[in-house]
Amino acid sequence: MSRPGPSLDQVYLRSERMVGRRIADEFVLVPIVGRGADVDGIYNLNRLGAFIWERLDGRDGSAIVAEIVDQFDVDSQGAARDYRGFITKLQSINAVTLA
Amino acid sequence: MPVDGRGSELRSADLSEDVTSQVLAECLASFPHVRLTVTGACMEPALPSGRIVRVRAAERRPPRWGDVVLVRQADGLRLHRLVWGPPVASAVGWWRTKADRGPALDARVRREDVLGTVVAVEGGRLARLGPTVTSLAGAIFARIRQFLRPR
């Protein structure tokens, strides 16, 4: 049975096992293993990814989608699809937890 | 204002050498250590390819002669052995690194080019003195052979 996709009503939080850093012109996610940074497992985020990541602080999906529509050239349907897709990817690397 | 930036939001990092160097420096400054996977055979048998090492920032663990260090060379970042460095060399002068299996010394580096020191090898241990002496002796003999070669 496939897992249902992320709902806009739910609140996703950044995992403590993943740290976001803006370095030079890049936004990267660095996995934490033990007390150290696993630099082999670093991910890049694009502007939208970084935008969403920085808002995973207790806001629900609807609020974040509304902000995406406000800031990016996209309608609410497209923004919701992008948000869900991104959260699914973050879940696949254990970068977010459900509040 | 609408901004461009949609598309693939998340991907495994494919960073330039310069950005990689900055990411590593930032991570070394922020965390007790960073984990790196060894690539290439130039440090075998001490560090086989695929082995994971823990590197601590040079500020937290000052590099010493014989350590394997993360060093910024002209051709990129390398995990090579510090064969000329403190305490046998001045902390503020030129230092030399070398791949254990490499025939020659790397280009001279300054203290600030050495980003970190390998402090642990996951699933193994790192020999220090023996490989250092062997590596340095190999480089010296290679240089002597070069001088003695008929011109």
mmCIF file of C-alpha atoms in Angstrom:
data_model
loop_
_atom_site.group_PDB
_atom_site.id
_atom_site.type_symbol
_atom_site.label_atom_id
_atom_site.label_comp_id
_atom_site.label_asym_id
_atom_site.label_seq_id
_atom_site.Cartn_x
_atom_site.Cartn_y
_atom_site.Cartn_z
ATOM 1 C CA MET A 1 0.000 0.000 0.000
ATOM 2 C CA SER A 2 1.457 3.364 -0.958
ATOM 3 C CA ARG A 3 1.884 6.038 1.703
ATOM 4 C CA PRO A 4 -0.435 9.065 1.307
ATOM 5 C CA GLY A 5 1.328 12.232 0.156
ATOM 6 C CA PRO A 6 1.950 15.151 2.479
ATOM 7 C CA SER A 7 -1.200 17.059 3.380
ATOM 8 C CA LEU A 8 -1.315 20.849 3.412
ATOM 9 C CA ASP A 9 -2.980 20.716 6.833
ATOM 10 C CA GLN A 10 -0.016 19.024 8.396
ATOM 11 C CA VAL A 11 3.002 20.683 9.927
ATOM 12 C CA TYR A 12 6.418 19.366 8.974
ATOM 13 C CA LEU A 13 9.480 20.314 10.964
ATOM 14 C CA ARG A 14 13.140 20.266 10.020
ATOM 15 C CA SER A 15 14.859 17.175 11.394
ATOM 16 C CA GLU A 16 17.571 17.742 13.973
ATOM 17 C CA ARG A 17 19.678 15.327 11.933
ATOM 18 C CA MET A 18 19.910 17.750 9.025
ATOM 19 C CA VAL A 19 21.338 21.264 9.046
ATOM 20 C CA GLY A 20 20.744 23.908 6.375
ATOM 21 C CA ARG A 21 23.539 26.301 5.520
ATOM 22 C CA ARG A 22 23.801 29.143 3.042
ATOM 23 C CA ILE A 23 27.357 29.070 1.752
ATOM 24 C CA ALA A 24 28.555 31.286 -1.066
ATOM 25 C CA ASP A 25 25.620 31.278 -3.493
ATOM 26 C CA GLU A 26 24.482 27.796 -2.551
ATOM 27 C CA PHE A 27 22.023 26.511 0.022
ATOM 28 C CA VAL A 28 23.036 23.075 1.230
ATOM 29 C CA LEU A 29 21.618 20.483 3.598
ATOM 30 C CA VAL A 30 24.250 18.729 5.652
ATOM 31 C CA PRO A 31 23.343 15.419 7.354
ATOM 32 C CA ILE A 32 24.539 15.005 10.930
ATOM 33 C CA VAL A 33 25.954 11.615 11.906
ATOM 34 C CA GLY A 34 26.863 11.229 15.550
ATOM 35 C CA ARG A 35 28.161 14.694 16.409
ATOM 36 C CA GLY A 36 29.739 15.321 13.052
ATOM 37 C CA ALA A 37 28.749 16.520 9.612
ATOM 38 C CA ASP A 38 28.539 13.916 6.861
ATOM 39 C CA VAL A 39 29.846 15.945 3.944
ATOM 40 C CA ASP A 40 29.504 13.022 1.527
ATOM 41 C CA GLY A 41 25.741 13.244 1.933
ATOM 42 C CA ILE A 42 25.278 16.942 1.253
ATOM 43 C CA TYR A 43 22.314 18.089 -0.823
ATOM 44 C CA ASN A 44 21.804 21.286 -2.790
ATOM 45 C CA LEU A 45 18.565 23.194 -2.565
ATOM 46 C CA ASN A 46 17.444 25.588 -5.252
ATOM 47 C CA ARG A 47 15.717 28.872 -4.373
ATOM 48 C CA LEU A 48 12.318 27.282 -3.942
ATOM 49 C CA GLY A 49 13.743 24.433 -1.865
ATOM 50 C CA ALA A 50 15.598 26.856 0.382
ATOM 51 C CA PHE A 51 12.471 29.025 0.647
ATOM 52 C CA ILE A 52 10.365 26.080 1.836
ATOM 53 C CA TRP A 53 13.111 24.699 4.107
ATOM 54 C CA GLU A 54 13.424 27.981 5.961
ATOM 55 C CA ARG A 55 9.673 27.968 6.634
ATOM 56 C CA LEU A 56 9.455 24.479 8.121
ATOM 57 C CA ASP A 57 9.322 26.013 11.578
ATOM 58 C CA GLY A 58 5.786 25.255 12.658
ATOM 59 C CA ARG A 59 3.834 26.698 9.736
ATOM 60 C CA ASP A 60 1.446 24.313 8.056
ATOM 61 C CA GLY A 61 1.529 23.464 4.371
ATOM 62 C CA SER A 62 -1.254 25.889 3.415
ATOM 63 C CA ALA A 63 0.605 28.838 4.907
ATOM 64 C CA ILE A 64 3.807 27.902 3.116
ATOM 65 C CA VAL A 65 1.996 27.384 -0.201
ATOM 66 C CA ALA A 66 0.418 30.842 0.152
ATOM 67 C CA GLU A 67 3.894 32.318 0.650
ATOM 68 C CA ILE A 68 5.201 30.467 -2.407
ATOM 69 C CA VAL A 69 2.400 31.946 -4.523
ATOM 70 C CA ASP A 70 3.332 35.350 -3.133
ATOM 71 C CA GLN A 71 7.003 35.072 -3.938
ATOM 72 C CA PHE A 72 7.256 32.870 -7.022
ATOM 73 C CA ASP A 73 5.655 33.027 -10.421
ATOM 74 C CA VAL A 74 3.253 30.128 -9.815
ATOM 75 C CA ASP A 75 -0.451 29.571 -9.107
ATOM 76 C CA SER A 76 -1.698 27.890 -5.932
ATOM 77 C CA GLN A 77 -2.148 24.504 -7.616
ATOM 78 C CA GLY A 78 1.395 24.515 -8.908
ATOM 79 C CA ALA A 79 2.730 25.753 -5.582
ATOM 80 C CA ALA A 80 0.893 22.994 -3.711
ATOM 81 C CA ARG A 81 2.306 20.398 -6.124
ATOM 82 C CA ASP A 82 5.822 21.777 -5.677
ATOM 83 C CA TYR A 83 5.432 21.843 -1.893
ATOM 84 C CA ARG A 84 4.150 18.272 -1.721
ATOM 85 C CA GLY A 85 6.866 17.047 -4.050
ATOM 86 C CA PHE A 86 9.570 18.746 -2.053
ATOM 87 C CA ILE A 87 8.283 17.459 1.300
ATOM 88 C CA THR A 88 8.154 13.945 -0.146
ATOM 89 C CA LYS A 89 11.803 14.263 -1.181
ATOM 90 C CA LEU A 90 12.729 15.587 2.256
ATOM 91 C CA GLN A 91 10.916 12.654 3.860
ATOM 92 C CA SER A 92 12.865 10.241 1.679
ATOM 93 C CA ILE A 93 16.139 11.490 3.179
ATOM 94 C CA ASN A 94 14.719 11.808 6.713
ATOM 95 C CA ALA A 95 15.163 15.559 6.659
ATOM 96 C CA VAL A 96 11.719 16.369 8.113
ATOM 97 C CA THR A 97 9.457 15.035 10.810
ATOM 98 C CA LEU A 98 5.722 15.378 11.201
ATOM 99 C CA ALA A 99 4.815 17.666 14.119
ATOM 100 C CA MET B 1 8.114 39.976 -6.907
ATOM 101 C CA PRO B 2 8.063 36.674 -8.750
ATOM 102 C CA VAL B 3 11.461 35.066 -8.856
ATOM 103 C CA ASP B 4 12.872 32.209 -10.816
ATOM 104 C CA GLY B 5 13.913 29.180 -8.858
ATOM 105 C CA ARG B 6 11.364 26.466 -9.317
ATOM 106 C CA GLY B 7 12.188 23.048 -10.686
ATOM 107 C CA SER B 8 14.308 20.380 -9.051
ATOM 108 C CA GLU B 9 14.408 21.607 -5.462
ATOM 109 C CA LEU B 10 16.655 18.968 -3.981
ATOM 110 C CA ARG B 11 19.564 17.083 -5.443
ATOM 111 C CA SER B 12 22.779 15.469 -4.287
ATOM 112 C CA ALA B 13 25.346 18.183 -4.123
ATOM 113 C CA ASP B 14 27.360 18.801 -7.248
ATOM 114 C CA LEU B 15 29.429 21.706 -6.047
ATOM 115 C CA SER B 16 32.386 23.445 -7.592
ATOM 116 C CA GLU B 17 35.790 22.927 -5.991
ATOM 117 C CA ASP B 18 35.667 26.415 -4.531
ATOM 118 C CA VAL B 19 32.213 25.984 -2.998
ATOM 119 C CA THR B 20 33.137 22.500 -1.732
ATOM 120 C CA SER B 21 36.123 24.036 -0.014
ATOM 121 C CA GLN B 22 33.901 26.688 1.590
ATOM 122 C CA VAL B 23 31.315 24.082 2.650
ATOM 123 C CA LEU B 24 34.031 21.978 4.249
ATOM 124 C CA ALA B 25 35.548 24.972 6.022
ATOM 125 C CA GLU B 26 32.115 25.979 7.320
ATOM 126 C CA CYS B 27 31.312 22.439 8.481
ATOM 127 C CA LEU B 28 34.715 22.061 10.135
ATOM 128 C CA ALA B 29 34.132 25.324 11.988
ATOM 129 C CA SER B 30 30.598 24.368 13.051
ATOM 130 C CA PHE B 31 30.905 20.721 14.031
ATOM 131 C CA PRO B 32 33.299 18.694 16.185
ATOM 132 C CA HIS B 33 34.277 16.725 13.092
ATOM 133 C CA VAL B 34 33.228 16.014 9.535
ATOM 134 C CA ARG B 35 32.984 12.588 7.900
ATOM 135 C CA LEU B 36 34.612 12.116 4.517
ATOM 136 C CA THR B 37 34.941 9.114 2.263
ATOM 137 C CA VAL B 38 38.415 8.440 0.932
ATOM 138 C CA THR B 39 38.596 8.295 -2.850
ATOM 139 C CA GLY B 40 41.559 7.023 -4.843
ATOM 140 C CA ALA B 41 44.376 4.673 -3.949
ATOM 141 C CA CYS B 42 47.143 7.180 -3.284
ATOM 142 C CA MET B 43 46.989 6.731 0.497
ATOM 143 C CA GLU B 44 46.822 2.933 0.506
ATOM 144 C CA PRO B 45 47.360 0.852 2.525
ATOM 145 C CA ALA B 46 46.855 3.329 5.383
ATOM 146 C CA LEU B 47 43.613 4.677 3.903
ATOM 147 C CA PRO B 48 41.983 2.424 1.315
ATOM 148 C CA SER B 49 39.496 3.936 -1.105
ATOM 149 C CA GLY B 50 35.995 3.888 0.352
ATOM 150 C CA ARG B 51 37.119 4.146 3.967
ATOM 151 C CA ILE B 52 35.361 6.825 6.012
ATOM 152 C CA VAL B 53 37.518 9.188 8.033
ATOM 153 C CA ARG B 54 36.700 11.832 10.600
ATOM 154 C CA VAL B 55 38.406 15.149 10.110
ATOM 155 C CA ARG B 56 38.699 17.792 12.806
ATOM 156 C CA ALA B 57 39.330 21.463 12.070
ATOM 157 C CA ALA B 58 42.985 22.439 12.166
ATOM 158 C CA GLU B 59 42.096 25.066 14.786
ATOM 159 C CA ARG B 60 40.670 22.379 17.079
ATOM 160 C CA ARG B 61 43.370 19.800 16.421
ATOM 161 C CA PRO B 62 46.563 21.480 15.193
ATOM 162 C CA PRO B 63 48.220 19.338 12.508
ATOM 163 C CA ARG B 64 51.478 17.621 13.383
ATOM 164 C CA TRP B 65 54.164 15.918 11.368
ATOM 165 C CA GLY B 66 52.862 12.494 10.322
ATOM 166 C CA ASP B 67 49.167 13.351 10.422
ATOM 167 C CA VAL B 68 46.922 12.812 7.427
ATOM 168 C CA VAL B 69 45.464 16.210 6.697
ATOM 169 C CA LEU B 70 42.811 17.743 4.495
ATOM 170 C CA VAL B 71 44.844 20.152 2.427
ATOM 171 C CA ARG B 72 43.973 22.660 -0.264
ATOM 172 C CA GLN B 73 46.309 22.151 -3.210
ATOM 173 C CA ALA B 74 46.261 23.987 -6.530
ATOM 174 C CA ASP B 75 44.477 21.026 -8.125
ATOM 175 C CA GLY B 76 41.898 20.644 -5.368
ATOM 176 C CA LEU B 77 41.351 19.264 -1.903
ATOM 177 C CA ARG B 78 43.419 16.272 -0.909
ATOM 178 C CA LEU B 79 43.731 13.917 2.050
ATOM 179 C CA HIS B 80 47.508 13.605 2.164
ATOM 180 C CA ARG B 81 50.139 13.076 4.825
ATOM 181 C CA LEU B 82 51.915 16.010 6.411
ATOM 182 C CA VAL B 83 55.544 14.998 5.981
ATOM 183 C CA TRP B 84 57.037 18.392 6.825
ATOM 184 C CA GLY B 85 55.227 20.326 9.509
ATOM 185 C CA PRO B 86 55.254 21.071 13.234
ATOM 186 C CA PRO B 87 57.097 20.288 15.405
ATOM 187 C CA VAL B 88 59.937 19.618 12.944
ATOM 188 C CA ALA B 89 58.997 22.666 10.847
ATOM 189 C CA SER B 90 57.916 26.117 11.901
ATOM 190 C CA ALA B 91 54.184 26.586 12.370
ATOM 191 C CA VAL B 92 54.282 29.726 10.239
ATOM 192 C CA GLY B 93 56.614 28.568 7.460
ATOM 193 C CA TRP B 94 56.068 26.326 4.464
ATOM 194 C CA TRP B 95 54.731 22.839 5.049
ATOM 195 C CA ARG B 96 54.859 19.822 2.744
ATOM 196 C CA THR B 97 52.340 17.080 2.177
ATOM 197 C CA LYS B 98 52.585 13.898 0.181
ATOM 198 C CA ALA B 99 50.440 10.967 -0.877
ATOM 199 C CA ASP B 100 51.810 7.813 0.746
ATOM 200 C CA ARG B 101 51.991 6.140 -2.662
ATOM 201 C CA GLY B 102 53.002 9.232 -4.567
ATOM 202 C CA PRO B 103 56.601 9.471 -5.796
ATOM 203 C CA ALA B 104 57.084 13.142 -4.972
ATOM 204 C CA LEU B 105 56.133 15.785 -2.486
ATOM 205 C CA ASP B 106 53.120 17.978 -3.180
ATOM 206 C CA ALA B 107 53.598 21.686 -3.758
ATOM 207 C CA ARG B 108 54.482 23.721 -0.667
ATOM 208 C CA VAL B 109 51.557 24.840 1.457
ATOM 209 C CA ARG B 110 50.979 27.332 4.219
ATOM 210 C CA ARG B 111 49.347 26.588 7.535
ATOM 211 C CA GLU B 112 46.052 28.124 6.328
ATOM 212 C CA ASP B 113 45.894 25.677 3.398
ATOM 213 C CA VAL B 114 45.551 22.799 5.842
ATOM 214 C CA LEU B 115 41.856 22.723 6.693
ATOM 215 C CA GLY B 116 41.776 19.776 9.046
ATOM 216 C CA THR B 117 43.383 16.706 10.509
ATOM 217 C CA VAL B 118 42.188 13.120 10.274
ATOM 218 C CA VAL B 119 41.461 12.085 13.851
ATOM 219 C CA ALA B 120 39.790 8.713 13.284
ATOM 220 C CA VAL B 121 39.244 6.070 10.661
ATOM 221 C CA GLU B 122 35.889 4.341 10.920
ATOM 222 C CA GLY B 123 36.407 0.594 11.178
ATOM 223 C CA GLY B 124 40.170 0.877 11.388
ATOM 224 C CA ARG B 125 43.094 2.764 12.798
ATOM 225 C CA LEU B 126 45.584 5.075 11.224
ATOM 226 C CA ALA B 127 49.298 4.316 11.407
ATOM 227 C CA ARG B 128 51.347 7.490 11.742
ATOM 228 C CA LEU B 129 55.081 7.177 12.223
ATOM 229 C CA GLY B 130 55.935 4.258 9.926
ATOM 230 C CA PRO B 131 54.170 5.527 6.802
ATOM 231 C CA THR B 132 55.486 9.040 7.388
ATOM 232 C CA VAL B 133 59.108 7.946 7.512
ATOM 233 C CA THR B 134 58.668 5.618 4.545
ATOM 234 C CA SER B 135 56.857 8.267 2.529
ATOM 235 C CA LEU B 136 59.385 11.000 3.273
ATOM 236 C CA ALA B 137 62.337 8.684 2.639
ATOM 237 C CA GLY B 138 60.813 7.676 -0.698
ATOM 238 C CA ALA B 139 60.543 11.316 -1.747
ATOM 239 C CA ILE B 140 64.129 12.045 -0.675
ATOM 240 C CA PHE B 141 65.508 9.039 -2.559
ATOM 241 C CA ALA B 142 63.503 10.005 -5.626
ATOM 242 C CA ARG B 143 65.063 13.483 -5.465
ATOM 243 C CA ILE B 144 68.574 12.029 -5.009
ATOM 244 C CA ARG B 145 68.071 9.728 -7.994
ATOM 245 C CA GLN B 146 66.978 12.729 -10.001
ATOM 246 C CA PHE B 147 70.189 14.586 -9.137
ATOM 247 C CA LEU B 148 72.408 11.578 -9.853
ATOM 248 C CA ARG B 149 70.832 10.879 -13.234
ATOM 249 C CA PRO B 150 73.331 11.534 -16.074
ATOM 250 C CA ARG B 151 72.453 14.723 -17.938
#
